[in-house]
Amino acid sequence: MATTKTDPKLALAANGAKKSKLYEGLTREQLIQAYRVMYTSRRVDDREILLKRQQKIYFQMSGAGHEGIGVAAGLALKPGYDWFYPYYRDRALCLALGVKPYDMFLQGVGAASDPSSGGRQMPSHWSYPSLHIVTQSSPTGSQILQAVGCAEGGRYFSRHPKAAPVPSSTFVDYRQFKNVTFQGDEVTYVSLGDGTSSEGEFWEAMNAAALEKLPVVFCVQDNGYAISVPVEVQTAGGSISRLVSGFPNFHFEEVDGTDPVASYAAFDRAVRHCREGNGPAFVHAHVIRPYSHSLSDDERLYRPDAERERDAQRDPVTRTQMFLLREGILDEKGINQLEKEVEAELQAAVDLALEALPPAPESITKFVYSPDIDPASSMFDTQPVAPEVPADGKKPAGKTMADLITTTLRDEMRRDDRIIIFGEDVADCSREEYLKRKLVKGKGGVFKLTFGLQNEFGPDRVFNAPLAEAAIVGRATGMATRGLKPVVEIQFFDYIWPAMMQIRDELSVIRWRSNNGFSCPVVIRVAIGGYLTGGAIYHSQCGESVFTHIPGLRVVFPSNSQDAAGLLRTAIRCDDPVLFLEHKRLYRESFGRAAYPGPDYMIPFGKAKIVHPGTDLTVITYGAVVPRALQAAQKLEREQGVKVELIDLRCLNPFDWDTIATSVAKTNRALVAYEDTLSWGYGAEIAARLADQLFDKLDAPVRRVAAKDVFVAYQPILEDAILPQPNDLFLAMKELAEY
Ligand SMILES: Cc1ncc(C[n+]2csc(CCOP(=O)(O)OP(=O)(O)O)c2C)c(N)n1
Ligand SMILES: [Mg+2]
């Protein structure tokens, strides 16, 4: 290490030639600033480790060893202009973009004033809206698909700038609360560790970015370990660069990420490739992990001293300090002064953060849903328009649920340029020229519900996605974060599970975990249910209670065409993520057909419908059980004079407790009927609430009728035995009425 004692300012002046020297385009001042960020980053880690040992904070995750690549990315990209999906080791990047150490300590103590989550998330889970650092979670890799969607969002607004301004409509929809900004040459940054490149979502994201030539920089920070698993056990052949090298449209860089100057050069080339519209870039940065994975890990259990010492030789902070001294950019005094300033700043920041107030316990339910638009409110309560009477005076034929879902999508797409539809097979025809030359009619979904929409709105707004459900939901989430309204389709409920991580741990929780910093009101349309005669295990399942169990997600399940139209419109115009379940058997059923209710017809969420009024027994149901229960109720009334009050919930979260309670208080008997498997299902919640809140009104036990606790079988005899049939409902109603 150099030992010169000259004043740093004098040293600079004395060396005029060196003063103007650039280092891969970086000035000496930028390098000093880079070192300040790197040193600060390391010292924030050290302070947090101390605070954790003193039990003043509750978790610590270090960015140590990753400072070089982080600061380089921060120099190559622009905060508040580009977009950032970092991971937990990106402390130096965040500092370079403008996050303050104080903000980081506020997160550590879980303060109400923590700008990233208000005490809801662990430290190193970055979220800073004004800098465009998008809220980050803990599942490894779940940010990557969202970064792709974010880049798609920016590109969409660049190509369709008329979609961006908030319309001056009399009806307030989600757009009033989405301030859209975009830049024609913006870039989206996303980072991950070497181990995380094993996640399927990483490959789905790489594929989508390459297909769409999106301006995304993927930065793999390869420290050689995923907790205790070394890279050669994680990545076939030991090099992620080699594995991804075949992706088209990419620019590839592999760099020593402990060297900020080389890293900057690599990043600069990567970013330029993206800004110029040539496609995505991949930066593979070799870094070190000088501290254990986290404070809960002791790397000495799986890494010998010699290996750890070898790594220490490449420590980016000491390397950069030596570089500054060697180049005469700072002398030892200058380094000492800089470090002293940083220490003072950190001490003041820690002192302040330790005094910060914790969040109030009563704030816990804030921002589970939009605070601005309540989809259960009366503003969504509109009347259907009177149907046009045909010239011959005959009553117009009722529209099927399939018809009215398509019509609603078309109406809303005409009204709102931010609506994007994608999924598997939803386009009319991906090979546009076939459509243009009228060689084909177009498909528009396996159930044809999106037929004609690509034709009318073009391939930017209606397109086929690769066959990857996590990618459909993850990309939609990123787009919605930018202010778009993706209305995506999952082809069959049975195949929603690859998207479960995105739905459960991202889509539903983004608003809450970022303390309302970000939101992503996506609509996911899903074809669900059985009674298909031959649908079997993988085309017939229900499972809605898995999703009603998720805070932050609205779940809708209409039984007829008018409700489907009204509820879908509410889903699209509201500001929350919605799972819109469409029963396949009801798509074209003669039950529940209705006239077109008009382009503004809406039904508030959480308002049940009394399908059949009665006084003797309440049946609570939804979906395809509604027509079956109605049949049973009519038979019971005909044969026994028992008057059943049949309630169609229509919306499962929120659900209409008031209508249920009022009815059961009147009838004193309740049956919950649903198509999903019986145990641990939707009916369990309703039954528990009835027992809890209406115990003294009940004259009989609360009963449930549901599918048997098996999967739906192919042979129709088996399917009939498994799913609840009108006769099962009839017998249960009769027994309950006689109790
Ligand atoms: C989906 C998921 N699985 C497991 C974990 C637990 N976990 C957290 S970090 C980690 C290792 C990540 O290694 P790598 O991607 O190389 O990043 P590094 O920590 O080395 O920077 C694991 C297994 C998680 N957070 N998410
Ligand atoms: Mg790693």
Short mmCIF file of N, CA, C and O in Angstrom, two decimals, residues 439-523:
data_model
loop_
_atom_site.label_atom_id
_atom_site.label_comp_id
_atom_site.label_asym_id
_atom_site.label_seq_id
_atom_site.Cartn_x
_atom_site.Cartn_y
_atom_site.Cartn_z
N LEU A 439 -56.12 -15.57 -45.19
CA LEU A 439 -55.92 -16.99 -45.43
C LEU A 439 -56.52 -17.82 -44.30
O LEU A 439 -56.83 -18.99 -44.48
N VAL A 440 -56.63 -17.19 -43.12
CA VAL A 440 -57.20 -17.89 -41.96
C VAL A 440 -58.17 -16.96 -41.24
O VAL A 440 -58.12 -15.74 -41.41
N LYS A 441 -59.03 -17.59 -40.44
CA LYS A 441 -60.03 -16.80 -39.71
C LYS A 441 -59.48 -16.32 -38.36
O LYS A 441 -59.85 -15.27 -37.86
N GLY A 442 -58.59 -17.13 -37.78
CA GLY A 442 -58.05 -16.79 -36.46
C GLY A 442 -58.64 -17.67 -35.38
O GLY A 442 -59.76 -18.17 -35.52
N LYS A 443 -57.85 -17.85 -34.29
CA LYS A 443 -58.28 -18.77 -33.24
C LYS A 443 -58.89 -18.02 -32.06
O LYS A 443 -60.05 -18.16 -31.75
N GLY A 444 -58.07 -17.18 -31.40
CA GLY A 444 -58.61 -16.40 -30.27
C GLY A 444 -58.92 -17.21 -29.04
O GLY A 444 -60.00 -17.07 -28.45
N GLY A 445 -57.98 -18.06 -28.63
CA GLY A 445 -58.17 -18.80 -27.37
C GLY A 445 -58.71 -20.20 -27.61
O GLY A 445 -59.46 -20.42 -28.56
N VAL A 446 -58.34 -21.13 -26.72
CA VAL A 446 -58.85 -22.50 -26.90
C VAL A 446 -60.37 -22.54 -26.70
O VAL A 446 -61.04 -23.42 -27.21
N PHE A 447 -60.89 -21.57 -25.96
CA PHE A 447 -62.36 -21.48 -25.83
C PHE A 447 -62.92 -20.33 -26.68
O PHE A 447 -64.08 -19.97 -26.54
N LYS A 448 -62.06 -19.71 -27.45
CA LYS A 448 -62.43 -18.67 -28.42
C LYS A 448 -62.98 -17.38 -27.78
O LYS A 448 -63.69 -16.62 -28.42
N LEU A 449 -62.62 -17.15 -26.54
CA LEU A 449 -63.17 -15.96 -25.89
C LEU A 449 -62.46 -14.68 -26.29
O LEU A 449 -62.98 -13.58 -26.09
N THR A 450 -61.24 -14.81 -26.84
CA THR A 450 -60.53 -13.61 -27.28
C THR A 450 -60.54 -13.51 -28.81
O THR A 450 -59.77 -12.74 -29.39
N PHE A 451 -61.42 -14.26 -29.43
CA PHE A 451 -61.49 -14.25 -30.89
C PHE A 451 -61.81 -12.84 -31.42
O PHE A 451 -62.70 -12.16 -30.92
N GLY A 452 -61.05 -12.42 -32.42
CA GLY A 452 -61.32 -11.14 -33.08
C GLY A 452 -60.63 -9.95 -32.43
O GLY A 452 -60.61 -8.85 -32.98
N LEU A 453 -60.06 -10.15 -31.23
CA LEU A 453 -59.48 -9.00 -30.52
C LEU A 453 -58.14 -8.57 -31.14
O LEU A 453 -57.86 -7.38 -31.28
N GLN A 454 -57.31 -9.54 -31.53
CA GLN A 454 -56.06 -9.18 -32.21
C GLN A 454 -56.39 -8.47 -33.53
O GLN A 454 -55.77 -7.48 -33.90
N ASN A 455 -57.37 -9.00 -34.22
CA ASN A 455 -57.79 -8.39 -35.48
C ASN A 455 -58.16 -6.93 -35.31
O ASN A 455 -57.81 -6.09 -36.11
N GLU A 456 -58.91 -6.64 -34.24
CA GLU A 456 -59.34 -5.26 -34.04
C GLU A 456 -58.25 -4.38 -33.41
O GLU A 456 -58.08 -3.23 -33.82
N PHE A 457 -57.51 -4.92 -32.45
CA PHE A 457 -56.61 -4.06 -31.66
C PHE A 457 -55.12 -4.21 -31.99
O PHE A 457 -54.30 -3.48 -31.46
N GLY A 458 -54.80 -5.17 -32.83
CA GLY A 458 -53.41 -5.32 -33.28
C GLY A 458 -52.57 -6.18 -32.35
O GLY A 458 -52.93 -6.42 -31.19
N PRO A 459 -51.43 -6.63 -32.86
CA PRO A 459 -50.60 -7.59 -32.12
C PRO A 459 -49.82 -7.00 -30.94
O PRO A 459 -49.29 -7.74 -30.13
N ASP A 460 -49.76 -5.66 -30.84
CA ASP A 460 -49.13 -5.09 -29.65
C ASP A 460 -50.03 -5.26 -28.43
O ASP A 460 -49.56 -5.25 -27.29
N ARG A 461 -51.32 -5.37 -28.68
CA ARG A 461 -52.26 -5.42 -27.55
C ARG A 461 -52.83 -6.81 -27.29
O ARG A 461 -53.35 -7.06 -26.20
N VAL A 462 -52.77 -7.68 -28.29
CA VAL A 462 -53.28 -9.04 -28.10
C VAL A 462 -52.27 -9.99 -28.75
O VAL A 462 -52.08 -9.97 -29.95
N PHE A 463 -51.60 -10.78 -27.93
CA PHE A 463 -50.57 -11.64 -28.50
C PHE A 463 -50.39 -12.94 -27.72
O PHE A 463 -50.77 -13.05 -26.56
N ASN A 464 -49.83 -13.91 -28.42
CA ASN A 464 -49.54 -15.20 -27.80
C ASN A 464 -48.24 -15.12 -27.00
O ASN A 464 -47.24 -14.59 -27.48
N ALA A 465 -48.27 -15.67 -25.80
CA ALA A 465 -47.07 -15.73 -24.98
C ALA A 465 -46.47 -17.13 -25.12
O ALA A 465 -47.19 -18.07 -25.45
N PRO A 466 -45.18 -17.28 -24.85
CA PRO A 466 -44.63 -18.63 -24.77
C PRO A 466 -45.38 -19.45 -23.71
O PRO A 466 -45.97 -18.87 -22.79
N LEU A 467 -45.32 -20.75 -23.84
CA LEU A 467 -46.07 -21.64 -22.95
C LEU A 467 -45.36 -21.69 -21.58
O LEU A 467 -44.53 -22.58 -21.33
N ALA A 468 -45.64 -20.73 -20.75
CA ALA A 468 -44.93 -20.59 -19.47
C ALA A 468 -45.79 -19.73 -18.55
O ALA A 468 -45.81 -18.51 -18.68
N GLU A 469 -46.50 -20.39 -17.64
CA GLU A 469 -47.51 -19.67 -16.84
C GLU A 469 -46.88 -18.67 -15.88
O GLU A 469 -47.43 -17.58 -15.66
N ALA A 470 -45.74 -19.03 -15.29
CA ALA A 470 -45.08 -18.06 -14.39
C ALA A 470 -44.73 -16.80 -15.17
O ALA A 470 -44.86 -15.68 -14.68
N ALA A 471 -44.31 -17.01 -16.42
CA ALA A 471 -43.92 -15.86 -17.26
C ALA A 471 -45.14 -15.01 -17.58
O ALA A 471 -45.04 -13.78 -17.64
N ILE A 472 -46.29 -15.63 -17.78
CA ILE A 472 -47.49 -14.84 -18.10
C ILE A 472 -47.82 -13.93 -16.92
O ILE A 472 -47.99 -12.71 -17.08
N VAL A 473 -47.84 -14.49 -15.73
CA VAL A 473 -48.21 -13.68 -14.56
C VAL A 473 -47.07 -12.73 -14.17
O VAL A 473 -47.30 -11.56 -13.85
N GLY A 474 -45.83 -13.20 -14.24
CA GLY A 474 -44.69 -12.35 -13.86
C GLY A 474 -44.54 -11.16 -14.79
O GLY A 474 -44.33 -10.03 -14.34
N ARG A 475 -44.64 -11.39 -16.08
CA ARG A 475 -44.55 -10.28 -17.03
C ARG A 475 -45.70 -9.31 -16.83
O ARG A 475 -45.53 -8.08 -16.86
N ALA A 476 -46.90 -9.86 -16.63
CA ALA A 476 -48.07 -9.00 -16.41
C ALA A 476 -47.87 -8.13 -15.17
O ALA A 476 -48.21 -6.94 -15.16
N THR A 477 -47.28 -8.71 -14.14
CA THR A 477 -47.04 -7.95 -12.90
C THR A 477 -46.09 -6.78 -13.17
O THR A 477 -46.34 -5.65 -12.72
N GLY A 478 -45.04 -7.04 -13.91
CA GLY A 478 -44.10 -5.96 -14.27
C GLY A 478 -44.78 -4.88 -15.10
O GLY A 478 -44.57 -3.68 -14.89
N MET A 479 -45.61 -5.29 -16.05
CA MET A 479 -46.33 -4.31 -16.89
C MET A 479 -47.27 -3.46 -16.04
O MET A 479 -47.36 -2.24 -16.23
N ALA A 480 -47.99 -4.12 -15.14
CA ALA A 480 -48.97 -3.39 -14.33
C ALA A 480 -48.28 -2.42 -13.38
O ALA A 480 -48.81 -1.35 -13.07
N THR A 481 -47.07 -2.76 -12.94
CA THR A 481 -46.29 -1.85 -12.11
C THR A 481 -46.03 -0.54 -12.86
O THR A 481 -45.94 0.52 -12.27
N ARG A 482 -45.95 -0.63 -14.18
CA ARG A 482 -45.72 0.55 -15.01
C ARG A 482 -47.01 1.28 -15.39
O ARG A 482 -46.98 2.26 -16.13
N GLY A 483 -48.16 0.75 -14.98
CA GLY A 483 -49.41 1.45 -15.24
C GLY A 483 -50.26 0.82 -16.32
O GLY A 483 -51.35 1.34 -16.62
N LEU A 484 -49.79 -0.28 -16.90
CA LEU A 484 -50.65 -0.97 -17.87
C LEU A 484 -51.70 -1.79 -17.14
O LEU A 484 -51.61 -2.01 -15.93
N LYS A 485 -52.70 -2.27 -17.90
CA LYS A 485 -53.71 -3.17 -17.33
C LYS A 485 -53.68 -4.48 -18.12
O LYS A 485 -54.44 -4.68 -19.05
N PRO A 486 -52.78 -5.39 -17.74
CA PRO A 486 -52.78 -6.68 -18.43
C PRO A 486 -53.99 -7.52 -17.99
O PRO A 486 -54.29 -7.60 -16.80
N VAL A 487 -54.69 -8.06 -18.98
CA VAL A 487 -55.78 -9.00 -18.70
C VAL A 487 -55.32 -10.31 -19.33
O VAL A 487 -55.50 -10.55 -20.51
N VAL A 488 -54.64 -11.11 -18.52
CA VAL A 488 -53.99 -12.30 -19.07
C VAL A 488 -54.86 -13.53 -18.87
O VAL A 488 -55.78 -13.54 -18.05
N GLU A 489 -54.55 -14.54 -19.64
CA GLU A 489 -55.35 -15.77 -19.56
C GLU A 489 -54.46 -16.94 -19.16
O GLU A 489 -53.39 -17.14 -19.74
N ILE A 490 -54.91 -17.70 -18.18
CA ILE A 490 -54.31 -19.01 -17.89
C ILE A 490 -55.28 -20.01 -18.50
O ILE A 490 -56.46 -20.04 -18.15
N GLN A 491 -54.77 -20.81 -19.40
CA GLN A 491 -55.65 -21.60 -20.28
C GLN A 491 -56.57 -22.55 -19.50
O GLN A 491 -57.75 -22.68 -19.81
N PHE A 492 -56.02 -23.23 -18.51
CA PHE A 492 -56.81 -24.11 -17.65
C PHE A 492 -56.36 -23.90 -16.22
O PHE A 492 -55.15 -23.83 -15.96
N PHE A 493 -57.31 -23.86 -15.30
CA PHE A 493 -56.98 -23.72 -13.88
C PHE A 493 -55.96 -24.78 -13.45
O PHE A 493 -55.08 -24.52 -12.63
N ASP A 494 -56.08 -25.97 -14.04
CA ASP A 494 -55.19 -27.09 -13.68
C ASP A 494 -53.72 -26.76 -13.95
O ASP A 494 -52.84 -27.45 -13.45
N TYR A 495 -53.47 -25.73 -14.75
CA TYR A 495 -52.08 -25.39 -15.10
C TYR A 495 -51.66 -24.05 -14.54
O TYR A 495 -50.74 -23.41 -15.03
N ILE A 496 -52.35 -23.62 -13.51
CA ILE A 496 -52.01 -22.32 -12.92
C ILE A 496 -50.79 -22.42 -11.99
O ILE A 496 -50.14 -21.43 -11.69
N TRP A 497 -50.48 -23.65 -11.59
CA TRP A 497 -49.49 -23.82 -10.50
C TRP A 497 -48.09 -23.31 -10.82
O TRP A 497 -47.42 -22.81 -9.91
N PRO A 498 -47.58 -23.40 -12.05
CA PRO A 498 -46.26 -22.78 -12.26
C PRO A 498 -46.25 -21.28 -11.95
O PRO A 498 -45.20 -20.71 -11.67
N ALA A 499 -47.43 -20.66 -11.99
CA ALA A 499 -47.53 -19.22 -11.71
C ALA A 499 -47.78 -18.94 -10.23
O ALA A 499 -47.91 -17.78 -9.83
N MET A 500 -47.84 -19.99 -9.43
CA MET A 500 -48.26 -19.80 -8.04
C MET A 500 -47.31 -18.88 -7.26
O MET A 500 -47.76 -18.03 -6.48
N MET A 501 -46.02 -19.05 -7.46
CA MET A 501 -45.07 -18.18 -6.76
C MET A 501 -45.33 -16.72 -7.13
O MET A 501 -45.33 -15.84 -6.26
N GLN A 502 -45.56 -16.47 -8.41
CA GLN A 502 -45.81 -15.10 -8.84
C GLN A 502 -47.11 -14.58 -8.25
O GLN A 502 -47.20 -13.41 -7.88
N ILE A 503 -48.13 -15.43 -8.17
CA ILE A 503 -49.43 -14.96 -7.66
C ILE A 503 -49.36 -14.76 -6.14
O ILE A 503 -49.77 -13.72 -5.62
N ARG A 504 -48.83 -15.76 -5.45
CA ARG A 504 -48.87 -15.75 -3.99
C ARG A 504 -47.84 -14.80 -3.37
O ARG A 504 -48.12 -14.12 -2.39
N ASP A 505 -46.64 -14.79 -3.95
CA ASP A 505 -45.54 -14.06 -3.30
C ASP A 505 -45.20 -12.74 -3.98
O ASP A 505 -44.32 -12.02 -3.51
N GLU A 506 -45.84 -12.46 -5.10
CA GLU A 506 -45.53 -11.21 -5.80
C GLU A 506 -46.80 -10.39 -6.05
O GLU A 506 -47.06 -9.42 -5.38
N LEU A 507 -47.58 -10.84 -7.04
CA LEU A 507 -48.77 -10.10 -7.46
C LEU A 507 -49.61 -9.59 -6.29
O LEU A 507 -49.98 -8.42 -6.22
N SER A 508 -49.91 -10.50 -5.35
CA SER A 508 -50.87 -10.18 -4.28
C SER A 508 -50.27 -9.31 -3.18
O SER A 508 -51.01 -8.70 -2.41
N VAL A 509 -48.96 -9.28 -3.10
CA VAL A 509 -48.35 -8.68 -1.91
C VAL A 509 -47.52 -7.42 -2.23
O VAL A 509 -47.03 -6.75 -1.33
N ILE A 510 -47.38 -7.11 -3.50
CA ILE A 510 -46.51 -5.99 -3.88
C ILE A 510 -46.96 -4.67 -3.25
O ILE A 510 -46.16 -3.91 -2.73
N ARG A 511 -48.25 -4.40 -3.25
CA ARG A 511 -48.71 -3.14 -2.67
C ARG A 511 -48.43 -3.11 -1.17
O ARG A 511 -47.90 -2.12 -0.64
N TRP A 512 -48.76 -4.21 -0.49
CA TRP A 512 -48.61 -4.24 0.98
C TRP A 512 -47.15 -4.15 1.38
O TRP A 512 -46.78 -3.37 2.25
N ARG A 513 -46.32 -4.95 0.71
CA ARG A 513 -44.92 -5.01 1.16
C ARG A 513 -44.16 -3.73 0.84
O ARG A 513 -43.15 -3.44 1.47
N SER A 514 -44.64 -2.96 -0.16
CA SER A 514 -43.96 -1.70 -0.48
C SER A 514 -44.66 -0.52 0.20
O SER A 514 -44.36 0.63 -0.10
N ASN A 515 -45.59 -0.82 1.11
CA ASN A 515 -46.30 0.23 1.85
C ASN A 515 -46.94 1.21 0.86
O ASN A 515 -46.83 2.42 1.01
N ASN A 516 -47.56 0.64 -0.17
CA ASN A 516 -48.26 1.40 -1.20
C ASN A 516 -47.31 2.13 -2.16
O ASN A 516 -47.73 3.01 -2.90
N GLY A 517 -46.05 1.75 -2.16
CA GLY A 517 -45.10 2.36 -3.11
C GLY A 517 -45.34 1.88 -4.53
O GLY A 517 -45.13 2.61 -5.49
N PHE A 518 -45.74 0.61 -4.66
CA PHE A 518 -46.01 0.04 -5.98
C PHE A 518 -47.31 -0.76 -5.92
O PHE A 518 -47.72 -1.21 -4.86
N SER A 519 -47.92 -0.93 -7.10
CA SER A 519 -49.11 -1.79 -7.17
C SER A 519 -49.13 -2.43 -8.55
O SER A 519 -48.44 -1.99 -9.47
N CYS A 520 -49.92 -3.49 -8.68
CA CYS A 520 -49.93 -4.22 -9.96
C CYS A 520 -51.30 -4.85 -10.17
O CYS A 520 -51.46 -6.06 -10.04
N PRO A 521 -52.30 -4.04 -10.52
CA PRO A 521 -53.66 -4.56 -10.64
C PRO A 521 -53.91 -5.36 -11.92
O PRO A 521 -54.62 -4.94 -12.81
N VAL A 522 -53.34 -6.54 -11.96
CA VAL A 522 -53.50 -7.44 -13.12
C VAL A 522 -54.84 -8.18 -13.00
O VAL A 522 -55.29 -8.47 -11.89
N VAL A 523 -55.46 -8.49 -14.12
CA VAL A 523 -56.61 -9.42 -14.12
C VAL A 523 -56.13 -10.73 -14.73
O VAL A 523 -55.57 -10.74 -15.83
#
